[in-house]
Amino acid sequence: MSDYRLVAREHGGPEVIIAEPIVAGPVADGMARIRHTAIGVNFIDTYHRTGLYPLPLPAPLGVEAAGVVEELGHGVEGLRIGQRVGYAVGQTGSYASWQDVPAARLIAIPDSISDQEAAAILLKGLTAETLIFGCARIAAGQSALVLAAAGGMGRILVQWLAALGVRVIAHAGSPAKAAIATGLGADIALHCPFDELAPAVRKATDGHGVDVVFDGVGAASWTASLDSLRRRGLMISFGNASGPVPPVSPLELTGRGSLFLTRPRLFDYVFERAELEASAARLFAAVEAGKVTIEIGLKRPLGEAAEVHRLLEARQTTGSVVLIP
Ligand code: NDP
């Protein structure tokens, strides 16, 4: 098959992912055709596949890629053919040889960052920027608990928070992953079962708990995360890697010390073009300053996406995962 895309033919396990040929037509007004060179894999791709976040079927998979501008529709300004760009917000279908993307969603990739690095960092890095500066507004001297700390999002959060002077308590699913978190700057890295996590966090914080929890694990860690917060602490629940959090009563927040809860998604923080540009600029500056390093833990051909989903869902990956078309 020459040019193709991967779709979920129905909602289900990795076996529902199939390839379909794609044929190039004219590029619509305001759009740019991006020939992909590297595709970022994100946990949200599994939600689109399973139907946790339902899309019309067949569901085009993938939300992030880097590549080269191949063709421009009418009315597009500020982009040129051959330019290196990436995208990570507002559109599915990046598991493909190429895709047409709204020009307003494209981000120019700096010379210092390769296409594969861009595909590894854009969505997760923009999200980390949003969670740290948009949601947590956390400062040096405060404390944070980061779950799945050796994963794609986690390793960016740990590094960036540590660079800001935040005291980071990391949690990961194994001793080897916890050691990765320590190497990234975590003050303490735990790998206990979730039901032992809150007591361990309290012990490490003189009984108080942390100021902020960054939780992308979801259902499995929900109670542990809430119980790890100090009075008036902030719970940032940003994902469902272990399944979605069940319905919550506001009184659960009251009883634990007047907690704050937010359930953010990146899209709402980079909805305006200016917000997207500002977030990307801060991310690239952090990478260029060495505050955030890019780790591609797994790189596979695009055609192996189903196997890659199996590994991601089985907690077998660390760092970012990239597919090469
Ligand atoms: P990760 O690389 O972090 O992989 C998920 C990790 O979650 C696993 O490696 C594992 O780490 C941990 N985990 C714990 N329990 C389970 C379980 N039962 N099944 C699977 N994983 C489990 O993925 P990403 O970096 O792509 O995404 C991390 C989270 O961030 C996801 O929930 C994702 O949806 C969310 N996200 C949200 C965004 C938003 O806009 N709100 C944007 C981007 C990502 P360990 O073994 O160490 O516990």
mmCIF file of C-alpha atoms and ligand atoms in Angstrom:
data_model
loop_
_atom_site.group_PDB
_atom_site.id
_atom_site.type_symbol
_atom_site.label_atom_id
_atom_site.label_comp_id
_atom_site.label_asym_id
_atom_site.label_seq_id
_atom_site.Cartn_x
_atom_site.Cartn_y
_atom_site.Cartn_z
ATOM 1 C CA MET A 1 0.000 0.000 0.000
ATOM 2 C CA SER A 2 1.366 3.447 -0.809
ATOM 3 C CA ASP A 3 -0.219 6.263 1.226
ATOM 4 C CA TYR A 4 -2.477 4.991 4.014
ATOM 5 C CA ARG A 5 -4.032 5.766 7.358
ATOM 6 C CA LEU A 6 -4.911 3.627 10.365
ATOM 7 C CA VAL A 7 -8.455 3.593 11.703
ATOM 8 C CA ALA A 8 -10.388 1.719 14.368
ATOM 9 C CA ARG A 9 -12.997 -0.147 12.298
ATOM 10 C CA GLU A 10 -15.068 -0.583 15.488
ATOM 11 C CA HIS A 11 -14.506 0.136 19.172
ATOM 12 C CA GLY A 12 -12.384 -2.501 20.855
ATOM 13 C CA GLY A 13 -8.889 -3.806 21.495
ATOM 14 C CA PRO A 14 -5.792 -3.189 19.377
ATOM 15 C CA GLU A 15 -7.006 -5.800 16.863
ATOM 16 C CA VAL A 16 -9.647 -3.367 15.533
ATOM 17 C CA ILE A 17 -6.903 -1.161 14.032
ATOM 18 C CA ILE A 18 -6.808 -1.562 10.244
ATOM 19 C CA ALA A 19 -5.087 0.240 7.366
ATOM 20 C CA GLU A 20 -7.002 2.078 4.626
ATOM 21 C CA PRO A 21 -5.548 3.655 1.482
ATOM 22 C CA ILE A 22 -5.819 7.454 1.236
ATOM 23 C CA VAL A 23 -6.042 9.358 -2.014
ATOM 24 C CA ALA A 24 -5.005 12.983 -2.319
ATOM 25 C CA GLY A 25 -7.604 15.507 -3.510
ATOM 26 C CA PRO A 26 -7.402 19.308 -3.470
ATOM 27 C CA VAL A 27 -6.457 20.939 -0.172
ATOM 28 C CA ALA A 28 -9.372 22.918 1.312
ATOM 29 C CA ASP A 29 -9.181 26.632 2.116
ATOM 30 C CA GLY A 30 -7.316 27.382 5.329
ATOM 31 C CA MET A 31 -5.748 23.902 5.432
ATOM 32 C CA ALA A 32 -2.218 22.620 4.892
ATOM 33 C CA ARG A 33 -1.250 19.130 3.704
ATOM 34 C CA ILE A 34 1.404 17.737 6.037
ATOM 35 C CA ARG A 35 3.552 14.811 4.874
ATOM 36 C CA HIS A 36 4.274 13.057 8.167
ATOM 37 C CA THR A 37 7.798 12.080 9.158
ATOM 38 C CA ALA A 38 7.045 11.099 12.770
ATOM 39 C CA ILE A 39 3.796 10.437 14.640
ATOM 40 C CA GLY A 40 3.347 10.810 18.396
ATOM 41 C CA VAL A 41 1.474 8.073 20.244
ATOM 42 C CA ASN A 42 -0.634 9.182 23.192
ATOM 43 C CA PHE A 43 -2.864 7.422 25.662
ATOM 44 C CA ILE A 44 -5.821 9.318 24.218
ATOM 45 C CA ASP A 45 -5.371 7.245 21.039
ATOM 46 C CA THR A 46 -6.401 4.182 23.043
ATOM 47 C CA TYR A 47 -9.503 6.025 24.331
ATOM 48 C CA HIS A 48 -10.487 6.795 20.731
ATOM 49 C CA ARG A 49 -9.907 3.149 19.823
ATOM 50 C CA THR A 50 -11.926 1.721 22.723
ATOM 51 C CA GLY A 51 -14.700 4.303 22.457
ATOM 52 C CA LEU A 52 -14.090 5.815 25.924
ATOM 53 C CA TYR A 53 -13.894 9.056 23.936
ATOM 54 C CA PRO A 54 -16.208 8.033 21.078
ATOM 55 C CA LEU A 55 -15.570 9.070 17.474
ATOM 56 C CA PRO A 56 -17.706 8.204 14.436
ATOM 57 C CA LEU A 57 -16.567 4.878 12.924
ATOM 58 C CA PRO A 58 -14.296 4.077 11.263
ATOM 59 C CA ALA A 59 -12.362 6.269 13.727
ATOM 60 C CA PRO A 60 -9.181 7.872 12.370
ATOM 61 C CA LEU A 61 -6.548 7.397 15.079
ATOM 62 C CA GLY A 62 -3.786 9.682 16.347
ATOM 63 C CA VAL A 63 -3.798 13.336 17.331
ATOM 64 C CA GLU A 64 -0.143 14.341 16.921
ATOM 65 C CA ALA A 65 2.485 14.342 14.184
ATOM 66 C CA ALA A 66 5.453 16.213 12.786
ATOM 67 C CA GLY A 67 6.315 16.576 9.133
ATOM 68 C CA VAL A 68 6.708 18.843 6.163
ATOM 69 C CA VAL A 69 4.229 21.193 4.481
ATOM 70 C CA GLU A 70 3.499 19.615 1.090
ATOM 71 C CA GLU A 71 0.645 21.775 -0.200
ATOM 72 C CA LEU A 72 -1.319 24.795 0.997
ATOM 73 C CA GLY A 73 -5.003 25.646 0.572
ATOM 74 C CA HIS A 74 -6.207 29.137 -0.313
ATOM 75 C CA GLY A 75 -5.958 31.808 2.325
ATOM 76 C CA VAL A 76 -3.111 30.278 4.307
ATOM 77 C CA GLU A 77 -0.491 32.791 5.346
ATOM 78 C CA GLY A 78 2.736 32.427 7.270
ATOM 79 C CA LEU A 79 3.548 28.897 6.057
ATOM 80 C CA ARG A 80 5.661 27.746 3.108
ATOM 81 C CA ILE A 81 6.026 24.499 1.177
ATOM 82 C CA GLY A 82 8.817 22.411 2.704
ATOM 83 C CA GLN A 83 8.529 23.973 6.159
ATOM 84 C CA ARG A 84 8.885 21.667 9.173
ATOM 85 C CA VAL A 85 5.790 21.766 11.352
ATOM 86 C CA GLY A 86 3.930 19.762 13.959
ATOM 87 C CA TYR A 87 0.437 19.584 15.398
ATOM 88 C CA ALA A 88 -1.099 18.116 18.509
ATOM 89 C CA VAL A 89 -4.475 19.658 19.172
ATOM 90 C CA GLY A 90 -7.920 19.655 17.676
ATOM 91 C CA GLN A 91 -7.892 16.880 15.090
ATOM 92 C CA THR A 92 -7.614 13.089 14.888
ATOM 93 C CA GLY A 93 -6.133 11.079 12.016
ATOM 94 C CA SER A 94 -2.390 11.510 12.471
ATOM 95 C CA TYR A 95 -1.714 7.736 12.143
ATOM 96 C CA ALA A 96 -1.315 8.310 8.407
ATOM 97 C CA SER A 97 1.220 8.992 5.664
ATOM 98 C CA TRP A 98 -0.115 12.543 5.438
ATOM 99 C CA GLN A 99 -3.052 14.601 6.633
ATOM 100 C CA ASP A 100 -4.714 17.948 5.880
ATOM 101 C CA VAL A 101 -4.643 20.113 9.020
ATOM 102 C CA PRO A 102 -6.081 23.583 9.756
ATOM 103 C CA ALA A 103 -3.157 25.962 9.289
ATOM 104 C CA ALA A 104 -4.064 27.719 12.546
ATOM 105 C CA ARG A 105 -3.238 24.518 14.450
ATOM 106 C CA LEU A 106 0.285 24.087 13.061
ATOM 107 C CA ILE A 107 3.388 24.851 15.074
ATOM 108 C CA ALA A 108 6.742 25.623 13.428
ATOM 109 C CA ILE A 109 9.424 23.252 14.738
ATOM 110 C CA PRO A 110 12.649 24.986 15.817
ATOM 111 C CA ASP A 111 15.920 23.874 14.160
ATOM 112 C CA SER A 112 17.158 22.562 17.508
ATOM 113 C CA ILE A 113 14.397 19.924 17.679
ATOM 114 C CA SER A 114 14.177 17.004 15.233
ATOM 115 C CA ASP A 115 10.887 15.827 13.730
ATOM 116 C CA GLN A 116 10.914 12.704 15.885
ATOM 117 C CA GLU A 117 11.579 14.762 19.012
ATOM 118 C CA ALA A 118 8.737 17.117 18.070
ATOM 119 C CA ALA A 119 6.351 14.180 17.686
ATOM 120 C CA ALA A 120 7.500 12.950 21.090
ATOM 121 C CA ILE A 121 7.103 16.244 22.937
ATOM 122 C CA LEU A 122 4.382 18.408 21.393
ATOM 123 C CA LEU A 123 1.165 17.081 22.881
ATOM 124 C CA LYS A 124 2.672 15.955 26.159
ATOM 125 C CA GLY A 125 4.848 19.046 26.524
ATOM 126 C CA LEU A 126 2.006 21.471 25.764
ATOM 127 C CA THR A 127 -0.151 19.598 28.251
ATOM 128 C CA ALA A 128 2.569 19.714 30.920
ATOM 129 C CA GLU A 129 2.952 23.450 30.301
ATOM 130 C CA THR A 130 -0.798 23.889 30.674
ATOM 131 C CA LEU A 131 -1.039 21.810 33.840
ATOM 132 C CA ILE A 132 1.907 23.520 35.533
ATOM 133 C CA PHE A 133 1.351 27.142 34.533
ATOM 134 C CA GLY A 134 -2.370 27.220 33.661
ATOM 135 C CA CYS A 135 -3.818 24.898 36.323
ATOM 136 C CA ALA A 136 -1.379 24.483 39.220
ATOM 137 C CA ARG A 137 0.368 27.884 39.120
ATOM 138 C CA ILE A 138 2.798 26.229 41.478
ATOM 139 C CA ALA A 139 5.879 27.962 42.860
ATOM 140 C CA ALA A 140 9.342 27.046 44.131
ATOM 141 C CA GLY A 141 9.198 25.555 47.605
ATOM 142 C CA GLN A 142 5.774 23.972 47.106
ATOM 143 C CA SER A 143 5.319 20.227 46.720
ATOM 144 C CA ALA A 144 3.742 18.013 44.085
ATOM 145 C CA LEU A 145 2.899 14.343 43.636
ATOM 146 C CA VAL A 146 3.336 13.135 40.043
ATOM 147 C CA LEU A 147 1.888 9.744 39.104
ATOM 148 C CA ALA A 148 3.122 7.549 36.216
ATOM 149 C CA ALA A 149 6.288 9.585 36.632
ATOM 150 C CA ALA A 150 8.384 7.647 34.098
ATOM 151 C CA GLY A 151 5.678 7.781 31.398
ATOM 152 C CA GLY A 152 5.347 10.231 28.532
ATOM 153 C CA MET A 153 3.592 12.985 30.501
ATOM 154 C CA GLY A 154 5.121 12.083 33.836
ATOM 155 C CA ARG A 155 8.758 12.467 32.898
ATOM 156 C CA ILE A 156 8.125 15.934 31.460
ATOM 157 C CA LEU A 157 6.180 17.018 34.549
ATOM 158 C CA VAL A 158 8.837 15.730 36.958
ATOM 159 C CA GLN A 159 11.669 17.519 35.166
ATOM 160 C CA TRP A 160 9.855 20.789 34.653
ATOM 161 C CA LEU A 161 8.539 20.956 38.227
ATOM 162 C CA ALA A 162 11.965 20.106 39.651
ATOM 163 C CA ALA A 163 13.531 22.809 37.485
ATOM 164 C CA LEU A 164 11.043 25.304 38.951
ATOM 165 C CA GLY A 165 12.180 24.395 42.463
ATOM 166 C CA VAL A 166 9.095 22.360 43.330
ATOM 167 C CA ARG A 167 9.645 19.410 45.649
ATOM 168 C CA VAL A 168 8.519 16.429 43.557
ATOM 169 C CA ILE A 169 7.288 13.165 45.014
ATOM 170 C CA ALA A 170 7.019 10.708 42.146
ATOM 171 C CA HIS A 171 5.096 7.469 41.885
ATOM 172 C CA ALA A 172 5.663 4.800 39.250
ATOM 173 C CA GLY A 173 4.637 1.210 38.727
ATOM 174 C CA SER A 174 7.990 -0.515 39.308
ATOM 175 C CA PRO A 175 11.358 0.030 40.998
ATOM 176 C CA ALA A 176 13.010 0.521 37.597
ATOM 177 C CA LYS A 177 10.520 3.247 36.657
ATOM 178 C CA ALA A 178 10.893 4.885 40.072
ATOM 179 C CA ALA A 179 14.659 4.995 39.489
ATOM 180 C CA ILE A 180 13.998 6.845 36.212
ATOM 181 C CA ALA A 181 11.958 9.430 38.146
ATOM 182 C CA THR A 182 14.772 9.916 40.626
ATOM 183 C CA GLY A 183 17.173 10.508 37.729
ATOM 184 C CA LEU A 184 14.798 13.159 36.395
ATOM 185 C CA GLY A 185 14.965 15.176 39.612
ATOM 186 C CA ALA A 186 12.253 13.733 41.857
ATOM 187 C CA ASP A 187 13.000 14.236 45.523
ATOM 188 C CA ILE A 188 11.395 10.925 46.433
ATOM 189 C CA ALA A 189 10.274 8.181 44.051
ATOM 190 C CA LEU A 190 7.767 5.606 45.288
ATOM 191 C CA HIS A 191 6.631 2.378 43.620
ATOM 192 C CA CYS A 192 4.230 1.042 46.259
ATOM 193 C CA PRO A 193 0.669 -0.170 45.553
ATOM 194 C CA PHE A 194 -1.792 2.725 45.346
ATOM 195 C CA ASP A 195 -3.388 1.808 48.691
ATOM 196 C CA GLU A 196 -0.042 2.462 50.380
ATOM 197 C CA LEU A 197 0.658 5.697 48.544
ATOM 198 C CA ALA A 198 -1.122 8.323 50.678
ATOM 199 C CA PRO A 199 0.509 7.226 53.966
ATOM 200 C CA ALA A 200 3.912 7.279 52.239
ATOM 201 C CA VAL A 201 3.272 10.781 50.879
ATOM 202 C CA ARG A 202 2.135 12.020 54.290
ATOM 203 C CA LYS A 203 5.230 10.528 55.885
ATOM 204 C CA ALA A 204 7.391 12.390 53.383
ATOM 205 C CA THR A 205 5.613 15.705 54.067
ATOM 206 C CA ASP A 206 5.556 15.754 57.888
ATOM 207 C CA GLY A 207 1.960 14.563 57.817
ATOM 208 C CA HIS A 208 0.682 17.515 55.780
ATOM 209 C CA GLY A 209 0.330 16.126 52.238
ATOM 210 C CA VAL A 210 1.360 17.800 48.994
ATOM 211 C CA ASP A 211 0.142 21.077 47.507
ATOM 212 C CA VAL A 212 -0.762 19.613 44.109
ATOM 213 C CA VAL A 213 -1.351 16.130 42.676
ATOM 214 C CA PHE A 214 -0.844 15.515 38.945
ATOM 215 C CA ASP A 215 -2.863 12.356 38.248
ATOM 216 C CA GLY A 216 -3.188 10.907 34.742
ATOM 217 C CA VAL A 217 -3.799 7.367 36.038
ATOM 218 C CA GLY A 218 -7.471 7.938 36.881
ATOM 219 C CA ALA A 219 -9.654 5.309 38.552
ATOM 220 C CA ALA A 220 -6.938 3.200 40.209
ATOM 221 C CA SER A 221 -5.208 6.101 41.966
ATOM 222 C CA TRP A 222 -8.149 8.428 42.615
ATOM 223 C CA THR A 223 -8.562 7.832 46.358
ATOM 224 C CA ALA A 224 -4.808 7.684 46.975
ATOM 225 C CA SER A 225 -4.358 11.007 45.201
ATOM 226 C CA LEU A 226 -7.083 12.807 47.154
ATOM 227 C CA ASP A 227 -5.732 11.387 50.409
ATOM 228 C CA SER A 228 -2.232 12.669 49.551
ATOM 229 C CA LEU A 229 -3.256 16.340 49.439
ATOM 230 C CA ARG A 230 -2.748 18.930 52.120
ATOM 231 C CA ARG A 231 -5.614 21.092 53.372
ATOM 232 C CA ARG A 232 -6.894 23.221 50.442
ATOM 233 C CA GLY A 233 -4.611 21.302 48.052
ATOM 234 C CA LEU A 234 -5.290 20.995 44.318
ATOM 235 C CA MET A 235 -6.169 17.735 42.584
ATOM 236 C CA ILE A 236 -5.422 17.841 38.853
ATOM 237 C CA SER A 237 -7.054 14.774 37.345
ATOM 238 C CA PHE A 238 -5.947 14.848 33.713
ATOM 239 C CA GLY A 239 -6.332 11.309 32.414
ATOM 240 C CA ASN A 240 -7.781 7.811 32.609
ATOM 241 C CA ALA A 241 -4.911 5.401 31.949
ATOM 242 C CA SER A 242 -6.431 2.877 34.389
ATOM 243 C CA GLY A 243 -10.042 3.813 33.546
ATOM 244 C CA PRO A 244 -12.228 6.863 34.160
ATOM 245 C CA VAL A 245 -12.781 8.196 37.686
ATOM 246 C CA PRO A 246 -16.294 7.305 38.918
ATOM 247 C CA PRO A 247 -18.775 10.100 39.762
ATOM 248 C CA VAL A 248 -17.603 12.193 42.711
ATOM 249 C CA SER A 249 -19.569 14.017 45.400
ATOM 250 C CA PRO A 250 -18.319 17.517 46.259
ATOM 251 C CA LEU A 251 -18.462 16.442 49.909
ATOM 252 C CA GLU A 252 -15.482 14.160 49.231
ATOM 253 C CA LEU A 253 -13.464 17.339 48.714
ATOM 254 C CA THR A 254 -14.882 18.990 51.817
ATOM 255 C CA GLY A 255 -14.149 16.045 54.072
ATOM 256 C CA ARG A 256 -10.516 15.908 53.020
ATOM 257 C CA GLY A 257 -9.786 19.554 53.825
ATOM 258 C CA SER A 258 -11.638 21.823 51.357
ATOM 259 C CA LEU A 259 -9.737 20.470 48.344
ATOM 260 C CA PHE A 260 -9.811 21.956 44.846
ATOM 261 C CA LEU A 261 -10.446 19.673 41.874
ATOM 262 C CA THR A 262 -9.935 20.323 38.183
ATOM 263 C CA ARG A 263 -10.309 17.976 35.229
ATOM 264 C CA PRO A 264 -8.534 19.851 32.407
ATOM 265 C CA ARG A 265 -7.987 19.038 28.757
ATOM 266 C CA LEU A 266 -5.305 20.685 26.664
ATOM 267 C CA PHE A 267 -7.687 21.915 23.960
ATOM 268 C CA ASP A 268 -9.368 24.432 26.279
ATOM 269 C CA TYR A 269 -6.043 26.006 27.237
ATOM 270 C CA VAL A 270 -4.678 26.437 23.702
ATOM 271 C CA PHE A 271 -7.972 27.155 21.941
ATOM 272 C CA GLU A 272 -6.852 30.583 20.732
ATOM 273 C CA ARG A 273 -3.919 30.767 18.311
ATOM 274 C CA ALA A 274 -2.093 33.159 20.662
ATOM 275 C CA GLU A 275 -2.462 30.674 23.534
ATOM 276 C CA LEU A 276 -1.084 27.849 21.397
ATOM 277 C CA GLU A 277 1.895 29.933 20.313
ATOM 278 C CA ALA A 278 2.639 31.065 23.872
ATOM 279 C CA SER A 279 2.466 27.520 25.224
ATOM 280 C CA ALA A 280 4.698 26.175 22.433
ATOM 281 C CA ALA A 281 7.205 28.987 22.932
ATOM 282 C CA ARG A 282 7.475 28.226 26.646
ATOM 283 C CA LEU A 283 7.843 24.492 25.915
ATOM 284 C CA PHE A 284 10.568 24.976 23.298
ATOM 285 C CA ALA A 285 12.402 27.401 25.610
ATOM 286 C CA ALA A 286 12.333 24.808 28.401
ATOM 287 C CA VAL A 287 13.704 22.154 26.025
ATOM 288 C CA GLU A 288 16.407 24.462 24.692
ATOM 289 C CA ALA A 289 17.402 25.423 28.250
ATOM 290 C CA GLY A 290 17.744 21.736 29.154
ATOM 291 C CA LYS A 291 14.978 21.936 31.755
ATOM 292 C CA VAL A 292 12.979 19.340 29.850
ATOM 293 C CA THR A 293 14.693 16.550 27.909
ATOM 294 C CA ILE A 294 12.979 14.476 25.248
ATOM 295 C CA GLU A 295 13.066 10.716 25.663
ATOM 296 C CA ILE A 296 11.764 8.468 22.903
ATOM 297 C CA GLY A 297 11.324 5.242 24.838
ATOM 298 C CA LEU A 298 9.859 3.294 21.930
ATOM 299 C CA LYS A 299 9.995 3.869 18.163
ATOM 300 C CA ARG A 300 8.210 1.547 15.729
ATOM 301 C CA PRO A 301 6.971 1.615 12.121
ATOM 302 C CA LEU A 302 3.429 3.017 11.753
ATOM 303 C CA GLY A 303 2.171 -0.412 10.692
ATOM 304 C CA GLU A 304 2.986 -1.743 14.179
ATOM 305 C CA ALA A 305 0.576 0.647 15.939
ATOM 306 C CA ALA A 306 -1.584 -2.181 17.317
ATOM 307 C CA GLU A 307 1.395 -3.778 19.081
ATOM 308 C CA VAL A 308 2.439 -0.353 20.362
ATOM 309 C CA HIS A 309 -1.041 0.148 21.860
ATOM 310 C CA ARG A 310 -0.720 -3.220 23.613
ATOM 311 C CA LEU A 311 2.587 -2.188 25.174
ATOM 312 C CA LEU A 312 1.308 1.255 26.243
ATOM 313 C CA GLU A 313 -1.808 -0.193 27.862
ATOM 314 C CA ALA A 314 0.221 -2.902 29.600
ATOM 315 C CA ARG A 315 2.425 -0.247 31.315
ATOM 316 C CA GLN A 316 5.403 -1.552 29.339
ATOM 317 C CA THR A 317 6.615 1.806 27.970
ATOM 318 C CA THR A 318 8.595 4.673 29.450
ATOM 319 C CA GLY A 319 9.054 8.127 27.963
ATOM 320 C CA SER A 320 7.367 8.985 24.676
ATOM 321 C CA VAL A 321 6.322 6.594 21.931
ATOM 322 C CA VAL A 322 6.758 7.483 18.260
ATOM 323 C CA LEU A 323 5.581 5.797 15.053
ATOM 324 C CA ILE A 324 7.471 6.250 11.796
ATOM 325 C CA PRO A 325 5.337 6.282 8.617
HETATM 326 P P1 NDP B 1 1.968 7.206 29.768
HETATM 327 O O1 NDP B 1 3.239 7.025 29.038
HETATM 328 O O2 NDP B 1 2.007 7.980 31.045
HETATM 329 O O3 NDP B 1 1.345 5.788 30.051
HETATM 330 C C1 NDP B 1 0.357 5.612 31.025
HETATM 331 C C2 NDP B 1 0.968 5.208 32.367
HETATM 332 O O4 NDP B 1 -0.069 5.179 33.338
HETATM 333 C C3 NDP B 1 1.552 3.807 32.387
HETATM 334 O O5 NDP B 1 2.855 3.715 31.871
HETATM 335 C C4 NDP B 1 1.494 3.484 33.869
HETATM 336 O O6 NDP B 1 2.661 3.990 34.545
HETATM 337 C C5 NDP B 1 0.301 4.293 34.367
HETATM 338 N N1 NDP B 1 -0.787 3.381 34.737
HETATM 339 C C6 NDP B 1 -1.175 3.130 35.997
HETATM 340 N N2 NDP B 1 -2.157 2.241 36.005
HETATM 341 C C7 NDP B 1 -2.394 1.866 34.736
HETATM 342 C C8 NDP B 1 -3.284 0.950 34.125
HETATM 343 N N3 NDP B 1 -4.152 0.204 34.833
HETATM 344 N N4 NDP B 1 -3.248 0.814 32.775
HETATM 345 C C9 NDP B 1 -2.400 1.554 32.048
HETATM 346 N N5 NDP B 1 -1.527 2.463 32.585
HETATM 347 C C10 NDP B 1 -1.528 2.615 33.920
HETATM 348 O O7 NDP B 1 0.872 7.842 28.780
HETATM 349 P P2 NDP B 1 0.755 9.350 28.236
HETATM 350 O O8 NDP B 1 1.950 10.124 28.660
HETATM 351 O O9 NDP B 1 0.374 9.306 26.817
HETATM 352 O O10 NDP B 1 -0.526 9.887 29.019
HETATM 353 C C11 NDP B 1 -0.544 9.959 30.438
HETATM 354 C C12 NDP B 1 -1.922 10.431 30.877
HETATM 355 O O11 NDP B 1 -2.071 11.798 30.502
HETATM 356 C C13 NDP B 1 -3.070 9.672 30.238
HETATM 357 O O12 NDP B 1 -4.081 9.463 31.184
HETATM 358 C C14 NDP B 1 -3.561 10.636 29.181
HETATM 359 O O13 NDP B 1 -4.894 10.451 28.850
HETATM 360 C C15 NDP B 1 -3.329 11.954 29.889
HETATM 361 N N6 NDP B 1 -3.282 13.124 29.003
HETATM 362 C C16 NDP B 1 -4.245 14.078 29.163
HETATM 363 C C17 NDP B 1 -4.246 15.202 28.398
HETATM 364 C C18 NDP B 1 -5.276 16.237 28.638
HETATM 365 O O14 NDP B 1 -5.413 17.160 27.825
HETATM 366 N N7 NDP B 1 -6.031 16.145 29.707
HETATM 367 C C19 NDP B 1 -3.258 15.392 27.323
HETATM 368 C C20 NDP B 1 -2.230 14.382 27.293
HETATM 369 C C21 NDP B 1 -2.265 13.272 28.093
HETATM 370 P P3 NDP B 1 3.132 3.245 35.915
HETATM 371 O O15 NDP B 1 3.301 1.798 35.556
HETATM 372 O O16 NDP B 1 4.395 3.929 36.259
HETATM 373 O O17 NDP B 1 2.045 3.464 36.931
#
